[in-house]
Tab-separated table of C-alpha atoms in Angstrom:
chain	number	residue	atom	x	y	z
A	26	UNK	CA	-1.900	-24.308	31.771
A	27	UNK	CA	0.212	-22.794	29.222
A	28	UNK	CA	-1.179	-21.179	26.409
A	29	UNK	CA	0.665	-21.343	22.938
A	30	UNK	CA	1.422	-18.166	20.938
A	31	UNK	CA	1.145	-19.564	16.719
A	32	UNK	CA	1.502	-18.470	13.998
A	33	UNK	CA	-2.256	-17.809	12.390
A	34	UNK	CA	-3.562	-18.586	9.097
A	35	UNK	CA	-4.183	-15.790	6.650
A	36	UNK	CA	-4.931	-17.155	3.365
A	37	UNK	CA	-4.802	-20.011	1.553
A	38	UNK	CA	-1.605	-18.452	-0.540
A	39	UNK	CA	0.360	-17.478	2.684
A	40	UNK	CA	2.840	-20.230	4.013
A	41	UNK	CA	5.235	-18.442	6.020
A	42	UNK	CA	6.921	-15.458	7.167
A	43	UNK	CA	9.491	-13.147	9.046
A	44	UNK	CA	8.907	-12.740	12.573
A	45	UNK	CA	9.517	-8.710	12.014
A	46	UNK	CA	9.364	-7.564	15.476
A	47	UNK	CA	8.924	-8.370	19.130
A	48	UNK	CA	6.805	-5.492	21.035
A	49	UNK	CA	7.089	-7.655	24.324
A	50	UNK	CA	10.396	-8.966	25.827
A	51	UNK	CA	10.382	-12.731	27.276
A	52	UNK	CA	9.161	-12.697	30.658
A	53	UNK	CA	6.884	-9.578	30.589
A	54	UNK	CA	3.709	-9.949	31.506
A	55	UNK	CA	1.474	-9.257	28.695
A	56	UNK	CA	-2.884	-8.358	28.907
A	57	UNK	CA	-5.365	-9.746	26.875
A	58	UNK	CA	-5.377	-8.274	22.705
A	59	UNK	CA	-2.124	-6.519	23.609
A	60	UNK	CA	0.359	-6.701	20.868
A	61	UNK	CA	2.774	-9.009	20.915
A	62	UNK	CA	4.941	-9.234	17.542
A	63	UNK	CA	4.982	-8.005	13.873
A	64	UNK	CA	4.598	-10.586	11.008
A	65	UNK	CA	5.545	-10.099	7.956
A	66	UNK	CA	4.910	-11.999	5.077
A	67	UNK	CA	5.026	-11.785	1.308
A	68	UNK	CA	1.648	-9.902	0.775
A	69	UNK	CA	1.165	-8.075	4.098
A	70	UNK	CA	2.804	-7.186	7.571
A	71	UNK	CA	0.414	-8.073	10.172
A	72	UNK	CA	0.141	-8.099	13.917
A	73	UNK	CA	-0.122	-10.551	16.833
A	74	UNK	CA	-2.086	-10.348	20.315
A	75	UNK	CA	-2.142	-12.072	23.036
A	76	UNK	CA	-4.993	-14.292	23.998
A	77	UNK	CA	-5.281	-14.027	27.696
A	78	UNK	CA	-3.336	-12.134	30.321
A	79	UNK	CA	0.037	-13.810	31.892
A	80	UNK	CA	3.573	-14.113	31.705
A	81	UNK	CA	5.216	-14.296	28.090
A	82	UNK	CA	8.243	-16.622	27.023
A	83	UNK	CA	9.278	-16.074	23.600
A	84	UNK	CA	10.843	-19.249	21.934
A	85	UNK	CA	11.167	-17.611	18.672
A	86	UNK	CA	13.596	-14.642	18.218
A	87	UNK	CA	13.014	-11.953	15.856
A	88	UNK	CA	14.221	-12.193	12.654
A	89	UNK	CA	13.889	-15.936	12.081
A	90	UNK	CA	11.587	-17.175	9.678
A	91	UNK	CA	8.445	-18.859	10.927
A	92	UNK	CA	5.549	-21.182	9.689
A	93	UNK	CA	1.890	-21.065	9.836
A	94	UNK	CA	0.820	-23.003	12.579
A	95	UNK	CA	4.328	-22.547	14.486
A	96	UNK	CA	4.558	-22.042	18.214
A	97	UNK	CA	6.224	-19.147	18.526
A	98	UNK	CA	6.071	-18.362	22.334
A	99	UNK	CA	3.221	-19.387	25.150
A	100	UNK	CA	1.584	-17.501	27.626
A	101	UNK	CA	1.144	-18.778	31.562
A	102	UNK	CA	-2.153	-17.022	32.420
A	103	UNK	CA	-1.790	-18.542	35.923
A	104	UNK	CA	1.294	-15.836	36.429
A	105	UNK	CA	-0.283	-12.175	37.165
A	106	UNK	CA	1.414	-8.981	37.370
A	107	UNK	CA	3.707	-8.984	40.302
A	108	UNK	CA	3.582	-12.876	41.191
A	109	UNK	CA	7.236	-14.759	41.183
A	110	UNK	CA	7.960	-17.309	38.736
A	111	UNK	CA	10.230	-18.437	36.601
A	112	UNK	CA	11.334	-14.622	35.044
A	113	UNK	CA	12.027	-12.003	37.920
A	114	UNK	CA	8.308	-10.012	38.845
A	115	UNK	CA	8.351	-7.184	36.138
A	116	UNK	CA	6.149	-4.179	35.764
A	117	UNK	CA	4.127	-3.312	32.762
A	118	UNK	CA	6.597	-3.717	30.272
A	119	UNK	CA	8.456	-0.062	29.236
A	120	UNK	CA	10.298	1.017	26.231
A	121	UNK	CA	14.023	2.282	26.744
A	122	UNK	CA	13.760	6.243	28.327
A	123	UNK	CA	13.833	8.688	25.738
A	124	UNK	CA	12.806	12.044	25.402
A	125	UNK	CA	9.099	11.147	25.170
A	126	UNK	CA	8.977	8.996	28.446
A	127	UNK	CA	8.824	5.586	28.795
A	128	UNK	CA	5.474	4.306	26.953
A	129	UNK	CA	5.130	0.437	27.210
A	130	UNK	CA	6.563	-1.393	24.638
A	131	UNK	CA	3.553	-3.305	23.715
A	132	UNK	CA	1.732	-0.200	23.489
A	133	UNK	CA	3.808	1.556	20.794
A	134	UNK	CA	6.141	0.118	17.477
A	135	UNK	CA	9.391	0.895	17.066
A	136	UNK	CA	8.702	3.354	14.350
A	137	UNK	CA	6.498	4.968	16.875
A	138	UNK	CA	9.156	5.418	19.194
A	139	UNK	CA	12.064	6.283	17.411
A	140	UNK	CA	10.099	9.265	15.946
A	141	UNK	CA	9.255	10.422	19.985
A	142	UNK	CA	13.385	9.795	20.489
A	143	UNK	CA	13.820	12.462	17.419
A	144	UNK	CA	11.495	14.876	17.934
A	145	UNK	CA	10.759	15.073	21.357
A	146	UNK	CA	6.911	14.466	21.206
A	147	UNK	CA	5.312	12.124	23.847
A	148	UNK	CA	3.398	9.616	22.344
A	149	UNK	CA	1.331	9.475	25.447
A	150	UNK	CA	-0.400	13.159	24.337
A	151	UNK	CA	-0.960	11.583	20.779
A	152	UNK	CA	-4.547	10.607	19.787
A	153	UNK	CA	-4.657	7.267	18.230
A	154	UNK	CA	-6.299	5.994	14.871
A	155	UNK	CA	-5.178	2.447	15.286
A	156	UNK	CA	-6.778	-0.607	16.572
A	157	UNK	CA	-7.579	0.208	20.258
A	158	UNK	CA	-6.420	3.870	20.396
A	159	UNK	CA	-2.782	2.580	19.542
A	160	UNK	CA	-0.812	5.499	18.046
A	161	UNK	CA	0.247	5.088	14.562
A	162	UNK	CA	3.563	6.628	12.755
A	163	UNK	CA	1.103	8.565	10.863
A	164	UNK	CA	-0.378	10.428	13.824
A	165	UNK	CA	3.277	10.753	15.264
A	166	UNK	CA	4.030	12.624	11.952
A	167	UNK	CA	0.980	14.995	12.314
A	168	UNK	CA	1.709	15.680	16.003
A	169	UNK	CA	5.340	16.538	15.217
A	170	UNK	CA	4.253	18.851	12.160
A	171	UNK	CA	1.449	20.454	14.193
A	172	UNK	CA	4.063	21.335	17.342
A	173	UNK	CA	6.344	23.081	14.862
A	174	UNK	CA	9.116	21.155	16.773
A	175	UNK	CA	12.042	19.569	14.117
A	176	UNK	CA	11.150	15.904	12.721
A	177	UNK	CA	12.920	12.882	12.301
A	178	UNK	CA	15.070	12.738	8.788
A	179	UNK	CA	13.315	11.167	6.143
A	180	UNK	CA	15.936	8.517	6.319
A	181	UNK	CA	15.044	7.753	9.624
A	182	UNK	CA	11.467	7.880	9.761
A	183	UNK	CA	10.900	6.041	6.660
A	184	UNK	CA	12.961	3.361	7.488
A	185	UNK	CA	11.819	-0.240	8.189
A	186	UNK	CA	12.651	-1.447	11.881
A	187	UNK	CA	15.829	-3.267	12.257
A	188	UNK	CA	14.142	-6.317	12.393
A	189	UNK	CA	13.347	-6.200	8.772
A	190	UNK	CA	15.974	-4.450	7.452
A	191	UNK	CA	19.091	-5.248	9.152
A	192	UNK	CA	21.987	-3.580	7.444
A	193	UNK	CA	25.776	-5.446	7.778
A	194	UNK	CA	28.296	-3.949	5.849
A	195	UNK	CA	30.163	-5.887	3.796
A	196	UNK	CA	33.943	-5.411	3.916
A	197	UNK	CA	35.229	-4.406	0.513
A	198	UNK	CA	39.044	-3.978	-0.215
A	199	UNK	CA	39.489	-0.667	-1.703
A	200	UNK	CA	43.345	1.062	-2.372
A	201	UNK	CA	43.416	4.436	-0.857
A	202	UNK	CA	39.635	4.123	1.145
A	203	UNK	CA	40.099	4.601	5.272
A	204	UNK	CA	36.918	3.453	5.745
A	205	UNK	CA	36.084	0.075	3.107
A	206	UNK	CA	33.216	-0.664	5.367
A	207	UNK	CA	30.804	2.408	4.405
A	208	UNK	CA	31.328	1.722	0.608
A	209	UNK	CA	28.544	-1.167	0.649
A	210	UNK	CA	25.571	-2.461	2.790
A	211	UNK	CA	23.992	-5.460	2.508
A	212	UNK	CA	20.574	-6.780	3.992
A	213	UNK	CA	18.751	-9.613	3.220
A	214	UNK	CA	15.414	-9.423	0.840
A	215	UNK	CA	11.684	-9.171	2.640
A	216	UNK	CA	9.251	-11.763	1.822
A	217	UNK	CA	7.478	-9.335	0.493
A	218	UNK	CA	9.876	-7.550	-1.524
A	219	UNK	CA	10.693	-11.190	-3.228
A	220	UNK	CA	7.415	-12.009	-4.137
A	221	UNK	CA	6.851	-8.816	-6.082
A	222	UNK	CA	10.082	-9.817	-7.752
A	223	UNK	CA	8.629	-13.121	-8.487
A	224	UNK	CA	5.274	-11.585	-9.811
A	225	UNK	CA	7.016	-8.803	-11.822
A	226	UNK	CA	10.128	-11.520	-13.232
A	227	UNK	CA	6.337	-14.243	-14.076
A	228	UNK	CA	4.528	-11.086	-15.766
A	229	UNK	CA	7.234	-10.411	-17.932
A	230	UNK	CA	7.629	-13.944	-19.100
A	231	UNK	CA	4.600	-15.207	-19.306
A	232	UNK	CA	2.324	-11.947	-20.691
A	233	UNK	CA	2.992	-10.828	-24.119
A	234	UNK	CA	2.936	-7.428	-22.749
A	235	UNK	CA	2.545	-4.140	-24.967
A	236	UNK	CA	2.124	-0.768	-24.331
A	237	UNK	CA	0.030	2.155	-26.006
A	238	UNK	CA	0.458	5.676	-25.247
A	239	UNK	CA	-1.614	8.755	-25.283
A	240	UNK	CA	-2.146	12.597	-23.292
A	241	UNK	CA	-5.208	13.644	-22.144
A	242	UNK	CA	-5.711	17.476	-21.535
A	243	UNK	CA	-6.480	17.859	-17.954
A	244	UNK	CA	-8.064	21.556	-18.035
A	245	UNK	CA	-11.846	20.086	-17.620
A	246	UNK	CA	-11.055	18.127	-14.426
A	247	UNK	CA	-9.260	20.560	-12.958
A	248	UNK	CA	-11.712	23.296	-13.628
A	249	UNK	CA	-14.199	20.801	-12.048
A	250	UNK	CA	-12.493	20.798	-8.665
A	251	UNK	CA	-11.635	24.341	-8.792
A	252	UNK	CA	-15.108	25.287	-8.794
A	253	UNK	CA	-16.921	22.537	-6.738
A	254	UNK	CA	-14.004	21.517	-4.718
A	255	UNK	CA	-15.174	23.704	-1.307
A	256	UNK	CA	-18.961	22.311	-2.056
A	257	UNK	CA	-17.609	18.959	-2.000
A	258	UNK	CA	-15.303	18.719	1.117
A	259	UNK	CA	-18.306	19.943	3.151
A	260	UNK	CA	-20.721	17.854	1.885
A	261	UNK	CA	-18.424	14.590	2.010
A	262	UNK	CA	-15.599	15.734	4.476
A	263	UNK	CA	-12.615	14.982	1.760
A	264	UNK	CA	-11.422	16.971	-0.928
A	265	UNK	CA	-11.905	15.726	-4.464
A	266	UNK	CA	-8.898	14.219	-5.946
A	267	UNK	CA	-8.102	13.376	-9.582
A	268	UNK	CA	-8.163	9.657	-9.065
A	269	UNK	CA	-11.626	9.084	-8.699
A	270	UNK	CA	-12.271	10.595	-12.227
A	271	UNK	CA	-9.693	8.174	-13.684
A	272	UNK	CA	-11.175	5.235	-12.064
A	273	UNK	CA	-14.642	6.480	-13.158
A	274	UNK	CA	-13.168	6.791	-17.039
A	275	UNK	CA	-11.710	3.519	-16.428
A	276	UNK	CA	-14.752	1.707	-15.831
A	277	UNK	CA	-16.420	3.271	-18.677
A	278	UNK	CA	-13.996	2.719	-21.293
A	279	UNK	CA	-14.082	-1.438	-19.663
A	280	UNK	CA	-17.810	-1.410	-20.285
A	281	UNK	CA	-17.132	0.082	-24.058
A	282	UNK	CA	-14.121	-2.380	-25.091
A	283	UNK	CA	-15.207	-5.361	-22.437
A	284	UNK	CA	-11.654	-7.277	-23.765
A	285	UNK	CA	-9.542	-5.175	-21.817
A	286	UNK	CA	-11.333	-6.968	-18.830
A	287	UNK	CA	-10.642	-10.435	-19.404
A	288	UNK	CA	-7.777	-12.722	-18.170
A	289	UNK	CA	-6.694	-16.107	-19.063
A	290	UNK	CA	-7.593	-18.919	-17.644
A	291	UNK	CA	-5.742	-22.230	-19.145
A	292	UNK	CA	-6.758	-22.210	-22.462
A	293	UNK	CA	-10.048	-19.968	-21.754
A	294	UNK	CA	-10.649	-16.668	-22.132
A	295	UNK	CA	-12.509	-15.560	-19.304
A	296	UNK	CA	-14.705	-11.907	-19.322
A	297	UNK	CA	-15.549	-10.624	-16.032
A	298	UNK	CA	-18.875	-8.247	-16.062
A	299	UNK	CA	-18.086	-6.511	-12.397
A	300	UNK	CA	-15.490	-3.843	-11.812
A	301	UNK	CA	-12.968	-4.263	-8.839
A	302	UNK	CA	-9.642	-2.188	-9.488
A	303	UNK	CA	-6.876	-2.220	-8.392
A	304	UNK	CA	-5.032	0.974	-7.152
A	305	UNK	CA	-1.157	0.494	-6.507
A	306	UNK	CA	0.206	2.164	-3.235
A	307	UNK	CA	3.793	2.924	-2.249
A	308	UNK	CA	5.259	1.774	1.299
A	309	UNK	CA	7.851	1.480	3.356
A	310	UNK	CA	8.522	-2.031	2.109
A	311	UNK	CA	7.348	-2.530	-1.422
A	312	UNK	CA	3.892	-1.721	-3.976
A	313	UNK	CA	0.947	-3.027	-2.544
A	314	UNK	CA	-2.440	-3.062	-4.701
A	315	UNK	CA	-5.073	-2.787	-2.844
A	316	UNK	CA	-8.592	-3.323	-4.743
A	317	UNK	CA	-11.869	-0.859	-4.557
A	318	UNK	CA	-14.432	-3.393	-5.290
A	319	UNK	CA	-17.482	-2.519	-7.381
A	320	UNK	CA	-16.235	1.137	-8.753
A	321	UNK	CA	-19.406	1.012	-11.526
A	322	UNK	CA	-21.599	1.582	-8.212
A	323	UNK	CA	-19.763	3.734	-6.413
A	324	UNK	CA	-19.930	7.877	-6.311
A	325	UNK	CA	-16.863	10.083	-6.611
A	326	UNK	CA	-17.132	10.653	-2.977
A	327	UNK	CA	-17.218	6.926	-2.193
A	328	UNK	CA	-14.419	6.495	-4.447
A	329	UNK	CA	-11.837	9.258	-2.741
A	330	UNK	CA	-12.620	7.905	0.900
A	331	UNK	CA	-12.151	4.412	-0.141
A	332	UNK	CA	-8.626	5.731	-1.438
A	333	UNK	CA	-8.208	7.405	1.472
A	334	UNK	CA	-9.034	4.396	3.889
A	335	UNK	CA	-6.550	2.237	1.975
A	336	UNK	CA	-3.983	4.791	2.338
A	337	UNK	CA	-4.311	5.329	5.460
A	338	UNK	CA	-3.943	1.531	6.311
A	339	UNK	CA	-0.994	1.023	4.038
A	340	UNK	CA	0.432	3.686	6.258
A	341	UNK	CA	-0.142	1.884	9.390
A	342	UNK	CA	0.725	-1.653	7.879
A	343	UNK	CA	-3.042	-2.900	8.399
A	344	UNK	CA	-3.879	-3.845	4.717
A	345	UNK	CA	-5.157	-7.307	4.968
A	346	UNK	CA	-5.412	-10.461	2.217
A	347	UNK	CA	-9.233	-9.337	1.642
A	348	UNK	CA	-7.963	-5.925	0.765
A	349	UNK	CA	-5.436	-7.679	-1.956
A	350	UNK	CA	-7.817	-10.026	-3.310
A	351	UNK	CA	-8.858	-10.084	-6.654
A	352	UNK	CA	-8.552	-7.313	-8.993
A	353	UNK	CA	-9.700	-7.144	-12.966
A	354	UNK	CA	-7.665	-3.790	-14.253
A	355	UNK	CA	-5.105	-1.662	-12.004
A	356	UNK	CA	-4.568	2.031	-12.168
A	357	UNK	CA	-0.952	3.248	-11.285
A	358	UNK	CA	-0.241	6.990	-10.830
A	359	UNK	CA	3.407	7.527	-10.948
A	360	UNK	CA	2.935	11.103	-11.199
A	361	UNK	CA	2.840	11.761	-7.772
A	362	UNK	CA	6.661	10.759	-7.640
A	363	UNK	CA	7.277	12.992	-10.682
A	364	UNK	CA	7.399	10.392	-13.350
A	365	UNK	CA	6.883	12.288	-16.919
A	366	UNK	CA	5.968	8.334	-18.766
A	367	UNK	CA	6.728	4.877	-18.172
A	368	UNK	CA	5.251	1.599	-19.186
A	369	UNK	CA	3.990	-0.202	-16.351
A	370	UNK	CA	3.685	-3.938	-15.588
A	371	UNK	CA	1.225	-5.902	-15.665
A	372	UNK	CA	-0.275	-7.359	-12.359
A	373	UNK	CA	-1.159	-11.400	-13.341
A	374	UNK	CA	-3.931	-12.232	-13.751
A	375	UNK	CA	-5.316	-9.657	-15.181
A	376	UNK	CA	-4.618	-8.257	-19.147
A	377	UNK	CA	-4.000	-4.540	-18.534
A	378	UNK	CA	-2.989	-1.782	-16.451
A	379	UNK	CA	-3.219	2.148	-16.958
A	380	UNK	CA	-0.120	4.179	-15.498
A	381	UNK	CA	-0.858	8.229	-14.725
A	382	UNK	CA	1.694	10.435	-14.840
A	383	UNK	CA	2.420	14.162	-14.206
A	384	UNK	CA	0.815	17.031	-14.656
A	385	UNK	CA	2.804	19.802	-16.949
A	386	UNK	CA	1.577	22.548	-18.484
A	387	UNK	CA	2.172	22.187	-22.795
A	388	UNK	CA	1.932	24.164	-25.561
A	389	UNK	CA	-1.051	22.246	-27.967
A	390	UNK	CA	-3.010	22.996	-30.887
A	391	UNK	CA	-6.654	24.184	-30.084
A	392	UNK	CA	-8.509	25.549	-33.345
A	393	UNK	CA	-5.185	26.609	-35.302
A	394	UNK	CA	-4.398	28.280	-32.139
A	395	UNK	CA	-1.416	27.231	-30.110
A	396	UNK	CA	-2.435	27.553	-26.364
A	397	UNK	CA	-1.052	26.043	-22.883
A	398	UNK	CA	-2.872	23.456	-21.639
A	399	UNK	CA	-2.321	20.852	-18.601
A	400	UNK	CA	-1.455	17.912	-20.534
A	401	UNK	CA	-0.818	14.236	-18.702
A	402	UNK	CA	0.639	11.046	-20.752
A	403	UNK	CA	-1.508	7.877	-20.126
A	404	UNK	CA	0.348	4.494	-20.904
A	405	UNK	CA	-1.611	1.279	-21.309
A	406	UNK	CA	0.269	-1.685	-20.760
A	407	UNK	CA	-1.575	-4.997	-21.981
A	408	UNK	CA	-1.311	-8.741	-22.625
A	409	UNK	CA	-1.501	-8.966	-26.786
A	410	UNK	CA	-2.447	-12.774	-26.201
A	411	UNK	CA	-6.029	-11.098	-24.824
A	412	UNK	CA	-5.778	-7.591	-26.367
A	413	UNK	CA	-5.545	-6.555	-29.930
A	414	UNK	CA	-4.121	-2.895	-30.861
A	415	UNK	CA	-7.126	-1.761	-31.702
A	416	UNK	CA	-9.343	-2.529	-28.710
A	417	UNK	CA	-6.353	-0.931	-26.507
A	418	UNK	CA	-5.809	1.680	-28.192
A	419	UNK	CA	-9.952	2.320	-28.488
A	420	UNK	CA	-9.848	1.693	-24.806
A	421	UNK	CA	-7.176	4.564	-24.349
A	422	UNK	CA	-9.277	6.931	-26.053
A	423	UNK	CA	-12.171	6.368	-24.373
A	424	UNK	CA	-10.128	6.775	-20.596
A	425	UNK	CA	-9.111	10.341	-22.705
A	426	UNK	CA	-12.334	11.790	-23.898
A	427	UNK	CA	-13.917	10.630	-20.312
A	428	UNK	CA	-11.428	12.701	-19.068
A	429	UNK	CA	-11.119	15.497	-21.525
A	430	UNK	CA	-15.079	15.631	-21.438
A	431	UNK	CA	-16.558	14.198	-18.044
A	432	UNK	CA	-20.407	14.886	-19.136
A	433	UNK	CA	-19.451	11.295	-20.906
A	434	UNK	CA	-19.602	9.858	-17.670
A	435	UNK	CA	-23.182	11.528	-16.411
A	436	UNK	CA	-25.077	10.583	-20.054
A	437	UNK	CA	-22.747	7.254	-21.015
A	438	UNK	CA	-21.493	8.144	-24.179
């Protein structure tokens, strides 16, 4: 008997999606926890296997938007490998020849193997770090820095597969242009790209947001990892980053003003006593926030391979709902893109959120001395309904002298 490929629940919040990708064609005959199709929703991009070995018939192309609960395909596990049916006998089920073999499809994601098209590297002599050994566009990116062989354009390799971002040009008129059709593209917005619009459009109208400013001089952190940053990576196997400090500073300036963590709740103020923050992540398609869940327990070393397993699964497209959920403060660092200060939004429900920026060396005033000194601008962005001035701005200077002086953190001062 048939068994039917649906749609699974993931959340209470998730209704629906966009069936991203096919990674077996209809008719192929599939094995047991192979990977069958891409999902992606308004929160997460997730993955599909098949239940039992057989023959695959897709009902649902990709593309189309699908339901929880939807039949999407079925799989005959009375049809093996090699036996006729209804679809001509296939063999394990191969990806288009390229210039890194033919790898099954199921085995590999398009991003996988349009990177082996580019550069040449088989993904066959890549070591996996995803579920099952499956190689990852991250480890394609290390194996194709590590051969010194030339790697895909950044276009290409950061682009989303064509399931998810199919690009039609739209014809514009346009005196004097030969070619109207490369003036414009148009493609059709992700579920996950609209719901951060919806959330960022909600926070804006609903929060009465305001932002404080300050700068924090960096030269105590970064004399910190200069000295004990060898010590550290051999002790914990990962280098010391400047985000664990933050997160460290953040919690301790929550436990000195506790109204920065607080949300609203009808007409209830609500003040949480844990710390779970959220860090926001870049992708492919769109800011994910990701939350580290009791930071006020948790070492620096703990802290930077928690950021480091979250990165790596945004990478791969394995965050889950669990890894979303929840949240009481977020930390933003758009520094790492360059950004000098901005005022970040707000991530409902929750009443604040601190944005990083870069690093730059300044000139500053140290003892009627003017002296260069690596100064960052913090921006706190919170709801005034919650929030008063003066507990954000008190909150802002205790993130700063944390930072400025991190014995605060070791003696809680």
């Amino acid at each position: 008997m048939a068994i039917d490929v649906k749609i699974p629940s993931m959340g209470e919040s998730i209704t629906g999606g966009i069936l991203a990708a096919w990674h077996a064609k209809d008719g192929d005959f599939v094995k047991r926890d192979q990977i069958l199709y891409e999902l992606e929703t308004d929160k997460i991009t997730s993955e599909g296997v098949a239940e039992s070995d057989g023959r695959l018939s897709i009902e649902v192309e990709e593309g189309a938007e699908v339901e929880i609960g939807q039949k999407i395909a079925t799989i005959d596990p009375d049809q093996k490998a090699g036996d006729a049916g209804t679809a001509a006998p296939q063999a394990e089920p191969k990806a288009p020849e390229t210039a890194a073999g033919t790898a099954p499809s199921g085995a590999i994601s398009p991003a996988v193997r349009r990177i082996a098209g580019e550069s040449g590297v088989d993904p066959a002599a890549v070591p996996g770090s995803g579920k099952g050994g499956r190689v990852t566009k991250g480890d394609m990116l290390e194996a194709v820095k590590a051969s010194g062989k030339p790697g895909p354009t950044p276009a290409k390799a950061d682009a989303p597969p064509p399931a998810q971002a199919r690009e039609v040009p739209v014809t514009t008129p346009s005196a004097g242009s030969a070619s109207p059709t490369d003036r414009e593209t148009r493609r059709k917005m992700s579920p996950l790209r609209k719901r951060i619009a919806e959330r960022l459009v909600t926070s804006q109208q609903e929060a009465a947001i305001l932002s404080t400013f300050n700068e924090v001089d960096m030269s105590a952190v970064k004399d910190l990892r200069s000295r004990y940053q060898e010590t550290f990576s051999k002790r914990h196997g990962i280098k010391l980053g400047f985000m664990s400090f933050f997160i460290k500073a953040i919690v301790h300036a929550l436990k000195e003003v506790p109204a920065v963590n607080s949300r609203l709740d009808g007409d209830s103020i609500v003040t949480q006593h844990y710390f779970d923050l959220g860090v926001a992540v870049s992708t492919d398609k769109g800011l994910l926030v990701p939350v580290l869940r009791n930071c006020d327990q948790l070492s620096l070393a703990e802290i930077e391979k928690e950021l480091a397993a979250f990165a790596q699964k945004a990478r791969d497209g394995k965050i889950t709902i669990q890894d979303l959920d929840g949240g009481v403060f977020t930390v933003s660092n758009g520094g790492v893109f360059g950004s000098l200060l901005s005022t970040p939004i707000i991530n409902p429900p929750q009443a604040g959120i601190l944005g990083m920026h870069s690093i730059q060396d300044r000139p500053v005033a140290r003892d009627g001395q003017v002296v260069i000194r690596p100064m960052m601008y913090l921006a706190l962005s919170y709801d005034h309904r919650l929030i008063d001035g003066r507990e954000a701005v008190t909150f802002l200077v205790k993130v700063k002298e944390a930072i400025e002086d991190p014995a605060r953190l070791v003696i809680g001062v």
